[in-house]
């Protein structure tokens, strides 16, 4: 177990450094990019002195490294800050106060906003991923096992077709066909589980081609290996070979591509899909936050997203070594 | 398919001395497949249409004419020439708007992929060739860059500043280079051990010369063939940016803005959103097919199976 412990210690410390670097990059980008959050917080009628005062209070006039250190200190205490814009009761509170400086509406802690949005995003991600698996795992395996025949053609053409469809467009087309025209399914916003179906299909359309391709390639390379023929010579059935040996070997490159590529794609896809469907998850929260210059929300989401990416990669590497003992940590 | 050959899949060319002929063989093999011919013909036709369309079609992509708004495509009842694909909510010709959008998206895609290819591969080769601390630091930077999802980076940078083609390309390059750096580095690591590199070093070639004149020509073409697929991906990103409102700004038509602008009229005038998307999907499909065939024949040639 010692090596596992060492592995985790090393990778987690590296991961923390990476997340810190990401946080710093986003933090700095937000502050050097044009666009003043104070203007949006106070509205167009605010006097320069009121704006300056608010900026001072929020600490936006200090040097960026100092701001960043203070931010890290707050995070260490478990405080991710409060939203610049969103009030505790929900809803946006920007631009409505008078310049005289009435007591500011209490702003919602970022962590609460995220906690509220996260379940929706997870639900959408899970549904989309499952849907993509349903299509691509059987098709990918069938296409990989035999180097010719219809499964391979179907897999090739289906994945080429799906990868060429921009997700924004697929979303709109599905809204038109399944919702606006026929009224079969609800599409915009979220009220009950039915609202997740169309967005999940869009997410699946984005994921499926990559999954089909990587599964069929991983299976095909193993089927071409000598061990596959030797196994059959030894009298193992094709089924045993496939499920006991080929899939196990194929799992390692698959896990790697899932970790490195899929999670990033999934995250990006979720953002866009949530925006199209006004689905109240993290993506919509972030996109709105960007347009409102709501720095704390953007920073926290970026930190969360990169943390998820880093840790999934660690988990993937650990799982690969557990599946395939030949790999070294 | 030869089962006995268990050559590990590597993207390095087997014999650098035959570099030219390897590329030619990959291209020849790719050209032999019918998919490649269909996709290239389609792509060529779209290019031609994009270049000549504005001169042939007697309509305007940006001029607003209220009398002609919401005209359906010609194949539907009520459609009329010269508006082949109908008009949008302001009476602008959809085909022309889509073609301008296609041209812009394609230019952005090509420029950003070329830049990320050059930047990524340069860093990758340098990192792999130097090794040591340079390597560690550069690879950790790619780790950081890859841990920021493209969309988050894009909406942060583009949403904050005023987006224009340069910032869009910059964002795409910034998010795309690490993958090229990774691939180029791993191939360079293998290449560095080879005889020809040692030979070059013995006769006194400088590091820069070895990297640029010897390693780069032998490892880059295989990577470049796959980059075609990335052009299509970047075009999709461009459409997404336009849709969110952080792409090229109106009045210049882009796919994203056409699609998002048409969503309000989805029930009455579905063609505003659906038709340009078909055109985009068609062009992306041809690019992806070309890229896919190139990738497949590259793998076949490099594994020695063809």
Coordinates of C-alpha atoms in Angstrom, one line a residue:
Chain A
X1 CA 0.0 0.0 0.0
X2 CA 3.0 2.3 0.5
X3 CA 3.3 3.0 -3.2
X4 CA -0.4 3.8 -3.5
X5 CA 0.0 6.3 -0.6
X6 CA 3.1 7.8 -2.3
X7 CA 1.2 8.0 -5.6
X8 CA -1.7 9.9 -4.0
X9 CA 0.5 12.2 -2.0
X10 CA 2.6 13.1 -5.1
X11 CA -0.3 13.5 -7.4
X12 CA -2.5 15.4 -5.0
X13 CA 0.2 17.9 -4.2
X14 CA 0.8 18.4 -7.9
X15 CA -2.9 18.7 -8.4
X16 CA -3.2 21.4 -5.7
X17 CA -0.5 23.4 -7.4
X18 CA -2.3 23.1 -10.7
X19 CA -5.6 24.2 -9.3
X20 CA -3.8 27.2 -7.6
X21 CA -2.2 28.1 -10.9
X22 CA -5.6 27.9 -12.7
X23 CA -7.1 30.0 -10.0
X24 CA -4.4 32.6 -10.3
X25 CA -4.7 32.7 -14.1
X26 CA -8.5 33.2 -14.0
X27 CA -8.3 35.7 -11.1
X28 CA -5.8 37.8 -13.0
X29 CA -7.6 37.6 -16.3
X30 CA -10.8 38.8 -14.7
X31 CA -9.1 41.8 -13.2
X32 CA -7.0 42.9 -16.2
X33 CA -9.9 42.4 -18.7
X34 CA -11.9 45.5 -19.4
X35 CA -15.3 45.8 -17.8
X36 CA -15.9 47.2 -14.4
X37 CA -18.0 45.1 -12.0
X38 CA -18.7 48.2 -9.9
X39 CA -20.6 49.8 -12.8
X40 CA -22.9 46.8 -12.9
X41 CA -23.3 46.5 -9.2
X42 CA -24.3 50.1 -8.7
X43 CA -26.0 50.8 -12.0
X44 CA -25.5 53.6 -14.5
X45 CA -26.5 56.4 -12.1
X46 CA -23.8 55.9 -9.5
X47 CA -21.5 58.8 -8.8
X48 CA -17.7 58.3 -9.1
X49 CA -17.2 58.6 -5.4
X50 CA -19.8 56.0 -4.6
X51 CA -18.2 53.7 -7.1
X52 CA -14.7 54.3 -5.7
X53 CA -16.1 53.6 -2.2
X54 CA -17.7 50.3 -3.2
X55 CA -14.5 49.3 -5.1
X56 CA -12.5 50.0 -1.9
X57 CA -15.0 48.0 0.2
X58 CA -14.8 45.0 -2.1
X59 CA -11.0 45.3 -2.2
X60 CA -10.9 45.7 -6.0
X61 CA -8.4 48.6 -5.9
X62 CA -5.6 46.6 -4.1
X63 CA -2.7 45.1 -6.2
X64 CA -3.8 41.9 -7.8
X65 CA -1.3 39.6 -5.9
X66 CA -2.6 41.0 -2.6
X67 CA -6.2 40.4 -3.6
X68 CA -5.3 36.9 -4.6
X69 CA -3.6 36.1 -1.3
X70 CA -6.5 37.5 0.6
X71 CA -8.9 35.4 -1.6
X72 CA -6.8 32.3 -0.9
X73 CA -6.9 33.1 2.8
X74 CA -10.7 33.3 2.7
X75 CA -10.9 30.0 0.8
X76 CA -8.7 28.3 3.4
X77 CA -11.3 29.4 6.0
X78 CA -14.0 27.9 3.8
X79 CA -15.3 31.2 2.5
X80 CA -15.6 31.5 -1.2
X81 CA -16.9 35.0 -1.0
X82 CA -20.3 36.5 -1.8
X83 CA -21.7 37.1 -5.3
X84 CA -21.4 40.7 -6.4
X85 CA -24.8 40.7 -8.0
X86 CA -27.1 38.1 -6.7
X87 CA -29.1 38.7 -3.6
X88 CA -29.8 36.2 -0.9
X89 CA -33.4 35.8 -1.9
X90 CA -32.4 34.9 -5.4
X91 CA -32.8 37.2 -8.3
X92 CA -30.4 39.9 -9.5
X93 CA -30.0 43.0 -7.5
X94 CA -27.7 45.1 -9.6
X95 CA -28.2 48.6 -10.6
X96 CA -31.3 49.4 -8.5
X97 CA -29.7 51.2 -5.5
X98 CA -29.4 54.9 -5.3
X99 CA -26.0 56.4 -5.2
X100 CA -26.4 57.8 -1.7
X101 CA -25.4 54.3 -0.4
X102 CA -28.4 52.8 1.2
X103 CA -27.5 49.6 3.1
X104 CA -26.5 47.1 0.4
X105 CA -28.8 44.1 -0.1
X106 CA -27.2 41.1 1.4
X107 CA -25.5 39.1 -1.4
X108 CA -25.7 35.4 -1.7
X109 CA -22.6 33.4 -0.8
X110 CA -21.1 31.8 -3.9
X111 CA -21.0 28.4 -2.3
X112 CA -24.8 28.5 -1.8
X113 CA -25.4 29.5 -5.4
X114 CA -23.2 26.6 -6.6
X115 CA -24.8 24.1 -4.2
X116 CA -28.2 25.1 -5.6
X117 CA -27.1 24.7 -9.2
X118 CA -24.8 21.6 -8.9
X119 CA -27.5 18.9 -8.6
X120 CA -29.1 20.0 -11.8
X121 CA -25.7 19.9 -13.6
X122 CA -24.9 16.5 -12.2
X123 CA -28.4 15.2 -13.2
X124 CA -27.9 16.5 -16.8
X125 CA -24.3 15.1 -17.0
X126 CA -25.4 11.7 -15.7
X127 CA -28.3 11.4 -18.1
X128 CA -26.3 12.6 -21.0
X129 CA -23.4 10.3 -20.2
X130 CA -25.7 7.3 -19.7
X131 CA -27.5 8.0 -23.0
X132 CA -24.2 8.2 -24.8
X133 CA -23.0 4.9 -23.2
X134 CA -26.2 3.1 -24.3
X135 CA -25.5 3.9 -27.9
X136 CA -21.7 3.9 -28.1
X137 CA -20.6 0.9 -25.9
X138 CA -22.5 -1.8 -27.9
X139 CA -21.7 -0.1 -31.2
X140 CA -18.1 0.6 -30.4
X141 CA -17.5 -3.0 -29.3
X142 CA -19.2 -4.5 -32.3
X143 CA -17.3 -2.2 -34.6
X144 CA -14.0 -3.0 -32.9
X145 CA -14.3 -6.8 -32.9
X146 CA -14.8 -7.2 -36.6
X147 CA -12.8 -5.2 -39.0
X148 CA -15.4 -5.2 -41.7
X149 CA -19.2 -5.5 -42.0
X150 CA -22.0 -3.3 -41.2
X151 CA -21.3 -2.4 -37.5
X152 CA -18.0 -0.8 -38.5
X153 CA -19.6 1.1 -41.3
X154 CA -22.5 2.2 -39.0
X155 CA -20.0 3.2 -36.3
X156 CA -17.8 5.2 -38.8
X157 CA -20.7 7.0 -40.5
X158 CA -22.7 7.6 -37.3
X159 CA -19.7 9.1 -35.5
X160 CA -18.7 11.2 -38.5
X161 CA -22.2 12.5 -38.7
X162 CA -22.6 13.2 -35.0
X163 CA -19.2 14.9 -34.6
X164 CA -20.2 17.3 -37.5
X165 CA -23.3 18.6 -35.7
X166 CA -22.7 21.7 -33.7
X167 CA -24.4 21.3 -30.3
X168 CA -26.1 24.7 -30.4
X169 CA -27.8 23.8 -33.6
X170 CA -28.8 20.3 -32.5
X171 CA -30.3 21.8 -29.4
X172 CA -32.5 24.2 -31.4
X173 CA -33.5 21.6 -33.9
X174 CA -34.6 19.2 -31.1
X175 CA -36.5 22.0 -29.4
X176 CA -38.3 22.7 -32.7
X177 CA -39.0 19.0 -33.5
X178 CA -39.8 17.6 -30.1
X179 CA -41.1 20.5 -28.2
X180 CA -42.3 23.5 -30.2
X181 CA -43.8 21.6 -33.1
X182 CA -45.2 18.5 -31.5
X183 CA -45.4 19.4 -27.8
X184 CA -44.1 16.0 -26.8
X185 CA -41.5 17.2 -24.3
X186 CA -40.9 20.4 -22.3
X187 CA -37.7 22.2 -23.2
X188 CA -36.9 25.5 -21.6
X189 CA -36.0 25.8 -17.9
X190 CA -36.5 23.1 -15.3
X191 CA -39.6 22.1 -13.5
X192 CA -39.6 18.3 -13.4
X193 CA -37.5 15.4 -14.6
X194 CA -38.9 15.6 -18.1
X195 CA -37.1 18.8 -18.7
X196 CA -33.8 17.0 -18.7
X197 CA -34.5 14.7 -21.7
X198 CA -33.8 17.0 -24.6
X199 CA -30.7 18.6 -23.1
X200 CA -29.4 15.1 -22.2
X201 CA -29.8 14.1 -25.8
X202 CA -27.8 17.1 -27.0
X203 CA -25.0 16.2 -24.5
X204 CA -25.1 12.6 -25.6
X205 CA -24.9 13.6 -29.3
X206 CA -21.7 15.5 -28.4
X207 CA -20.1 12.7 -26.4
X208 CA -21.2 9.6 -28.5
X209 CA -18.9 10.1 -31.5
X210 CA -15.8 10.4 -29.3
X211 CA -16.8 7.4 -27.3
X212 CA -17.7 5.2 -30.3
X213 CA -14.3 6.0 -31.8
X214 CA -12.2 5.4 -28.8
X215 CA -14.0 2.2 -27.8
X216 CA -13.8 0.7 -31.3
X217 CA -10.1 1.6 -31.6
X218 CA -9.2 0.3 -28.2
X219 CA -11.1 -3.0 -28.9
X220 CA -9.6 -3.3 -32.4
X221 CA -6.0 -3.0 -31.3
X222 CA -6.5 -5.8 -28.7
X223 CA -8.3 -8.0 -31.2
X224 CA -5.3 -7.6 -33.5
X225 CA -2.9 -8.7 -30.8
X226 CA -1.5 -12.2 -30.9
X227 CA -3.1 -13.1 -27.6
X228 CA -6.5 -13.0 -29.1
X229 CA -5.8 -15.7 -31.7
X230 CA -3.8 -17.7 -29.2
X231 CA -6.7 -17.7 -26.8
X232 CA -9.0 -19.0 -29.5
X233 CA -6.5 -21.7 -30.4
X234 CA -6.6 -22.7 -26.7
X235 CA -10.3 -23.2 -27.1
X236 CA -11.7 -20.1 -25.4
X237 CA -14.9 -19.0 -26.9
X238 CA -15.0 -15.7 -28.7
X239 CA -17.3 -14.5 -26.0
X240 CA -14.9 -15.4 -23.1
X241 CA -12.1 -13.8 -25.0
X242 CA -14.1 -10.6 -25.5
X243 CA -15.5 -10.2 -22.0
X244 CA -12.7 -11.6 -19.9
X245 CA -9.6 -10.4 -21.8
X246 CA -10.2 -7.9 -24.6
X247 CA -12.4 -5.6 -22.7
X248 CA -10.1 -5.6 -19.7
X249 CA -7.1 -4.6 -21.8
X250 CA -9.1 -2.1 -23.7
X251 CA -10.3 -0.5 -20.5
X252 CA -6.9 1.2 -19.8
X253 CA -6.6 3.4 -22.9
X254 CA -10.4 4.0 -22.7
X255 CA -10.1 5.3 -19.1
X256 CA -7.2 7.5 -20.1
X257 CA -9.1 9.1 -23.0
X258 CA -12.2 9.4 -20.8
X259 CA -10.2 11.2 -18.2
X260 CA -8.3 13.6 -20.3
X261 CA -10.7 14.3 -23.1
X262 CA -14.3 13.4 -22.1
X263 CA -14.5 15.2 -18.8
X264 CA -13.3 18.4 -20.4
X265 CA -15.7 18.0 -23.3
X266 CA -18.5 17.1 -20.9
X267 CA -17.9 20.2 -18.9
X268 CA -17.8 22.5 -22.0
X269 CA -20.8 20.8 -23.5
X270 CA -22.8 21.1 -20.3
X271 CA -22.1 24.9 -20.2
X272 CA -23.4 25.4 -23.7
X273 CA -26.4 23.1 -23.4
X274 CA -27.5 24.7 -20.1
X275 CA -27.3 28.1 -21.8
X276 CA -29.4 26.9 -24.8
X277 CA -32.1 25.4 -22.6
X278 CA -31.9 27.9 -19.7
X279 CA -31.3 24.9 -17.6
X280 CA -30.5 26.2 -14.1
X281 CA -27.2 24.5 -13.5
X282 CA -23.6 25.7 -13.1
X283 CA -23.1 26.6 -16.7
X284 CA -26.0 29.0 -16.8
X285 CA -24.9 30.5 -13.5
X286 CA -21.3 31.0 -14.9
X287 CA -22.4 32.5 -18.2
X288 CA -24.7 34.9 -16.5
X289 CA -21.9 35.7 -14.0
X290 CA -19.5 36.6 -16.9
X291 CA -21.9 39.0 -18.4
X292 CA -22.5 40.6 -15.0
X293 CA -18.8 40.6 -14.1
X294 CA -19.6 38.6 -11.1
X295 CA -16.0 37.8 -10.2
X296 CA -16.4 35.5 -7.2
X297 CA -18.8 33.2 -9.0
X298 CA -16.6 32.8 -12.0
X299 CA -13.5 32.2 -9.9
X300 CA -15.2 29.6 -7.8
X301 CA -16.6 27.8 -10.8
X302 CA -13.2 27.8 -12.5
X303 CA -11.6 26.4 -9.3
X304 CA -14.2 23.7 -9.0
X305 CA -14.0 22.7 -12.7
X306 CA -10.2 22.4 -12.6
X307 CA -10.3 20.5 -9.3
X308 CA -12.8 18.1 -10.8
X309 CA -10.6 17.6 -13.9
X310 CA -7.4 17.2 -11.9
X311 CA -8.9 14.7 -9.5
X312 CA -10.6 12.7 -12.2
X313 CA -7.3 12.4 -13.9
X314 CA -5.7 11.1 -10.7
X315 CA -8.5 8.7 -10.2
X316 CA -8.2 7.5 -13.8
X317 CA -4.5 6.9 -13.5
X318 CA -5.0 5.0 -10.3
X319 CA -7.8 2.9 -11.8
X320 CA -5.6 2.1 -14.8
X321 CA -2.8 0.7 -12.6
X322 CA -5.4 -1.4 -10.7
X323 CA -6.8 -2.8 -13.9
X324 CA -3.5 -3.3 -15.7
X325 CA -0.8 -4.4 -13.2
X326 CA 1.9 -3.9 -15.8
X327 CA 1.7 -0.2 -15.5
X328 CA 3.9 1.5 -12.9
X329 CA 2.6 4.3 -10.8
Chain B
X1 CA -5.0 -7.1 -41.8
X2 CA -1.8 -8.9 -40.6
X3 CA -2.4 -10.2 -37.2
X4 CA 1.1 -11.3 -36.6
X5 CA 2.5 -7.8 -36.8
X6 CA 2.1 -6.3 -33.3
X7 CA 3.8 -3.0 -34.1
X8 CA 3.0 -0.6 -31.4
X9 CA 1.1 2.3 -32.7
X10 CA 3.3 5.3 -32.9
X11 CA 2.9 8.5 -34.7
X12 CA 6.6 8.9 -35.5
X13 CA 7.5 8.0 -39.1
X14 CA 9.5 4.8 -39.2
X15 CA 12.3 6.0 -41.5
X16 CA 13.0 9.7 -41.5
X17 CA 15.0 9.4 -44.7
X18 CA 11.8 8.4 -46.5
X19 CA 9.9 11.2 -44.9
X20 CA 8.7 12.6 -48.2
X21 CA 7.6 9.3 -49.6
X22 CA 5.7 8.4 -46.4
X23 CA 3.6 11.5 -46.7
X24 CA 3.0 10.9 -50.3
X25 CA 2.0 7.3 -49.6
X26 CA -0.4 8.5 -46.9
X27 CA -2.0 10.9 -49.3
X28 CA -2.2 8.4 -52.0
X29 CA -3.8 5.8 -49.8
X30 CA -6.3 8.3 -48.5
X31 CA -7.2 9.4 -52.0
X32 CA -8.0 5.8 -52.9
X33 CA -11.0 5.7 -50.6
X34 CA -14.3 6.8 -52.0
X35 CA -15.2 8.7 -48.9
X36 CA -12.2 11.0 -49.5
X37 CA -13.3 11.7 -53.0
X38 CA -16.9 12.5 -52.0
X39 CA -15.8 14.7 -49.1
X40 CA -13.2 16.6 -51.1
X41 CA -15.7 17.2 -53.9
X42 CA -18.2 18.4 -51.4
X43 CA -15.7 20.6 -49.7
X44 CA -14.5 22.0 -53.0
X45 CA -18.1 22.8 -54.1
X46 CA -18.7 24.6 -50.9
X47 CA -15.5 26.6 -51.3
X48 CA -16.5 27.5 -54.8
X49 CA -20.0 28.5 -53.7
X50 CA -18.5 30.7 -50.9
X51 CA -16.2 32.4 -53.3
X52 CA -18.6 32.9 -56.2
X53 CA -21.9 33.1 -54.3
X54 CA -21.9 36.9 -53.7
X55 CA -21.3 37.6 -57.4
X56 CA -23.9 35.2 -58.7
X57 CA -26.8 35.7 -56.3
X58 CA -28.6 38.9 -56.7
X59 CA -29.3 39.6 -53.0
X60 CA -27.4 41.0 -50.0
X61 CA -26.2 39.4 -46.8
X62 CA -26.4 42.6 -44.8
X63 CA -28.9 44.9 -46.5
X64 CA -32.2 45.0 -44.7
X65 CA -35.3 44.9 -46.8
X66 CA -38.5 44.6 -44.8
X67 CA -40.6 43.7 -47.8
X68 CA -38.8 40.4 -48.2
X69 CA -38.6 39.2 -44.6
X70 CA -39.5 35.7 -43.6
X71 CA -39.4 34.3 -47.1
X72 CA -39.2 30.5 -47.0
X73 CA -36.6 28.6 -49.1
X74 CA -37.5 28.2 -52.8
X75 CA -38.5 24.6 -52.5
X76 CA -41.3 25.6 -50.2
X77 CA -44.5 27.3 -51.0
X78 CA -44.1 31.0 -51.1
X79 CA -40.4 31.1 -51.6
X80 CA -39.0 32.9 -54.6
X81 CA -35.7 33.6 -56.3
X82 CA -33.1 34.8 -55.8
X83 CA -33.6 33.8 -52.2
X84 CA -32.6 30.1 -52.5
X85 CA -32.7 29.4 -48.8
X86 CA -35.2 32.1 -47.9
X87 CA -34.7 35.3 -45.8
X88 CA -34.4 36.0 -42.2
X89 CA -36.4 38.3 -39.9
X90 CA -34.9 41.4 -41.5
X91 CA -35.2 40.3 -45.1
X92 CA -31.6 39.4 -45.6
X93 CA -30.7 36.5 -47.8
X94 CA -30.0 33.4 -45.7
X95 CA -27.8 31.6 -48.2
X96 CA -25.5 34.6 -48.6
X97 CA -25.4 35.1 -44.8
X98 CA -24.5 31.5 -44.3
X99 CA -21.8 31.6 -46.9
X100 CA -20.2 34.7 -45.3
X101 CA -20.5 32.9 -41.9
X102 CA -18.9 29.8 -43.4
X103 CA -16.0 31.8 -44.8
X104 CA -15.4 33.5 -41.5
X105 CA -15.7 30.3 -39.5
X106 CA -13.4 28.5 -41.9
X107 CA -10.8 31.3 -41.8
X108 CA -10.9 31.4 -38.0
X109 CA -10.6 27.6 -37.8
X110 CA -7.7 27.4 -40.2
X111 CA -5.8 30.3 -38.7
X112 CA -6.2 29.1 -35.2
X113 CA -5.3 25.5 -35.9
X114 CA -2.2 26.6 -37.9
X115 CA -1.1 28.8 -35.0
X116 CA -1.8 26.3 -32.3
X117 CA 0.0 23.6 -34.3
X118 CA 3.1 25.8 -34.7
X119 CA 3.1 27.0 -31.1
X120 CA 2.2 23.6 -29.6
X121 CA 4.7 21.6 -31.7
X122 CA 7.5 24.1 -31.2
X123 CA 7.0 24.0 -27.4
X124 CA 6.6 20.2 -27.5
X125 CA 9.7 19.6 -29.6
X126 CA 11.7 22.0 -27.5
X127 CA 10.5 20.4 -24.3
X128 CA 11.1 16.8 -25.4
X129 CA 14.5 17.6 -26.9
X130 CA 15.8 19.5 -23.9
X131 CA 14.3 17.3 -21.2
X132 CA 15.2 18.0 -17.6
X133 CA 13.7 21.1 -15.9
X134 CA 12.6 22.7 -19.1
X135 CA 10.5 19.7 -19.8
X136 CA 9.0 19.5 -16.3
X137 CA 8.1 23.2 -16.3
X138 CA 6.6 23.2 -19.8
X139 CA 4.6 20.1 -19.2
X140 CA 3.2 21.4 -16.0
X141 CA 2.1 24.5 -17.9
X142 CA 0.3 22.3 -20.3
X143 CA -1.4 20.6 -17.3
X144 CA -2.6 23.9 -16.0
X145 CA -3.8 25.0 -19.5
X146 CA -5.6 21.7 -20.0
X147 CA -7.3 22.0 -16.6
X148 CA -9.2 25.1 -17.7
X149 CA -12.2 24.0 -19.8
X150 CA -12.2 25.8 -23.2
X151 CA -15.7 27.2 -22.7
X152 CA -14.8 28.7 -19.3
X153 CA -11.6 30.3 -20.6
X154 CA -13.5 31.6 -23.7
X155 CA -16.4 33.1 -21.9
X156 CA -14.1 34.6 -19.3
X157 CA -11.8 36.3 -21.9
X158 CA -14.4 37.0 -24.7
X159 CA -17.2 37.9 -22.4
X160 CA -15.1 40.4 -20.6
X161 CA -13.5 42.1 -23.5
X162 CA -15.0 43.2 -26.8
X163 CA -14.7 40.1 -29.0
X164 CA -13.1 40.4 -32.4
X165 CA -11.5 37.8 -34.8
X166 CA -8.1 38.3 -33.2
X167 CA -9.2 37.6 -29.6
X168 CA -11.3 34.7 -30.8
X169 CA -8.3 33.1 -32.5
X170 CA -6.2 33.9 -29.5
X171 CA -8.6 32.1 -27.2
X172 CA -8.8 29.1 -29.5
X173 CA -5.0 28.9 -29.8
X174 CA -4.6 29.3 -26.0
X175 CA -6.9 26.4 -25.3
X176 CA -5.7 24.2 -28.2
X177 CA -1.9 24.3 -28.1
X178 CA -1.3 21.9 -25.1
X179 CA -2.6 18.9 -26.9
X180 CA -0.1 19.5 -29.8
X181 CA 2.7 20.1 -27.3
X182 CA 1.9 16.8 -25.6
X183 CA 1.9 14.8 -28.8
X184 CA 5.0 16.5 -30.3
X185 CA 6.9 16.1 -27.0
X186 CA 6.2 12.4 -26.7
X187 CA 7.2 11.7 -30.3
X188 CA 10.4 13.9 -29.9
X189 CA 11.3 11.8 -26.8
X190 CA 11.4 8.7 -28.9
X191 CA 13.1 10.5 -31.9
X192 CA 15.9 12.0 -29.8
X193 CA 17.3 8.6 -29.2
X194 CA 17.6 7.8 -32.9
X195 CA 20.8 7.4 -34.9
X196 CA 20.3 10.4 -37.1
X197 CA 20.0 12.8 -34.3
X198 CA 23.2 11.5 -32.7
X199 CA 24.9 11.6 -36.1
X200 CA 23.8 15.2 -36.6
X201 CA 25.1 16.1 -33.2
X202 CA 28.4 14.4 -33.8
X203 CA 29.0 16.4 -37.0
X204 CA 28.4 19.5 -34.9
X205 CA 24.8 20.6 -35.7
X206 CA 23.4 23.0 -33.2
X207 CA 20.4 22.1 -31.1
X208 CA 18.2 24.5 -32.9
X209 CA 19.3 23.1 -36.3
X210 CA 18.6 19.6 -35.2
X211 CA 15.2 20.5 -33.9
X212 CA 14.1 22.5 -36.8
X213 CA 15.8 20.8 -39.7
X214 CA 15.9 17.2 -38.6
X215 CA 13.3 16.4 -36.0
X216 CA 10.5 18.7 -37.1
X217 CA 10.3 17.5 -40.7
X218 CA 10.0 13.9 -39.7
X219 CA 7.5 14.2 -36.9
X220 CA 5.2 17.0 -37.9
X221 CA 3.4 15.8 -41.1
X222 CA 1.8 12.8 -39.3
X223 CA 0.5 15.3 -36.6
X224 CA -0.6 17.7 -39.3
X225 CA -2.9 15.2 -41.0
X226 CA -5.0 14.9 -37.9
X227 CA -5.1 18.7 -37.4
X228 CA -7.7 18.8 -40.2
X229 CA -10.2 17.4 -37.6
X230 CA -9.4 20.2 -35.3
X231 CA -10.3 22.8 -38.0
X232 CA -13.8 21.4 -37.8
X233 CA -13.8 21.5 -34.0
X234 CA -12.7 25.1 -34.0
X235 CA -15.5 26.0 -36.4
X236 CA -18.0 24.5 -34.0
X237 CA -16.5 26.5 -31.2
X238 CA -16.8 29.6 -33.3
X239 CA -20.4 28.9 -33.8
X240 CA -20.9 28.3 -30.1
X241 CA -19.2 31.6 -29.3
X242 CA -21.5 33.4 -31.8
X243 CA -24.5 31.8 -30.2
X244 CA -23.6 32.9 -26.7
X245 CA -22.9 36.3 -28.0
X246 CA -19.2 36.3 -27.5
X247 CA -18.2 35.6 -31.1
X248 CA -17.8 38.0 -34.0
X249 CA -20.2 40.8 -33.4
X250 CA -23.1 41.8 -35.7
X251 CA -23.7 43.0 -38.4
X252 CA -21.1 40.5 -39.7
X253 CA -23.0 37.3 -40.1
X254 CA -21.7 34.2 -38.3
X255 CA -23.5 30.9 -37.9
X256 CA -23.9 31.4 -34.2
X257 CA -25.6 34.8 -34.5
X258 CA -27.8 33.6 -37.4
X259 CA -28.9 30.6 -35.3
X260 CA -29.5 32.5 -32.1
X261 CA -31.2 35.4 -33.9
X262 CA -33.6 33.0 -35.5
X263 CA -34.6 31.1 -32.4
X264 CA -37.3 33.7 -31.6
X265 CA -39.0 33.0 -34.8
X266 CA -38.7 29.2 -34.6
X267 CA -42.3 28.4 -34.9
X268 CA -43.2 30.7 -37.8
X269 CA -39.9 30.7 -39.7
X270 CA -37.9 27.6 -38.7
X271 CA -35.7 27.8 -41.7
X272 CA -33.8 30.8 -40.3
X273 CA -32.1 28.5 -37.7
X274 CA -32.3 25.1 -39.3
X275 CA -31.1 25.8 -42.9
X276 CA -27.8 27.6 -42.1
X277 CA -27.1 24.8 -39.6
X278 CA -27.5 22.2 -42.3
X279 CA -24.9 24.1 -44.4
X280 CA -22.5 24.3 -41.5
X281 CA -23.0 20.6 -40.7
X282 CA -22.4 19.7 -44.3
X283 CA -19.1 21.6 -44.4
X284 CA -18.1 20.2 -41.0
X285 CA -19.0 16.7 -42.2
X286 CA -16.8 17.0 -45.3
X287 CA -13.9 18.3 -43.2
X288 CA -14.3 15.5 -40.6
X289 CA -14.5 12.9 -43.3
X290 CA -11.3 14.1 -44.9
X291 CA -9.6 14.3 -41.5
X292 CA -10.9 10.8 -40.6
X293 CA -9.7 9.2 -43.8
X294 CA -6.3 10.9 -43.5
X295 CA -6.0 9.7 -39.9
X296 CA -6.9 6.2 -40.8
X297 CA -4.5 6.0 -43.8
X298 CA -1.8 7.6 -41.7
X299 CA -2.1 4.9 -39.0
X300 CA -2.1 2.2 -41.7
X301 CA 1.0 3.5 -43.4
X302 CA 2.9 4.1 -40.2
X303 CA 2.0 0.6 -38.9
X304 CA 3.3 -0.8 -42.1
X305 CA 0.1 -2.5 -43.0
X306 CA -0.3 -0.7 -46.3

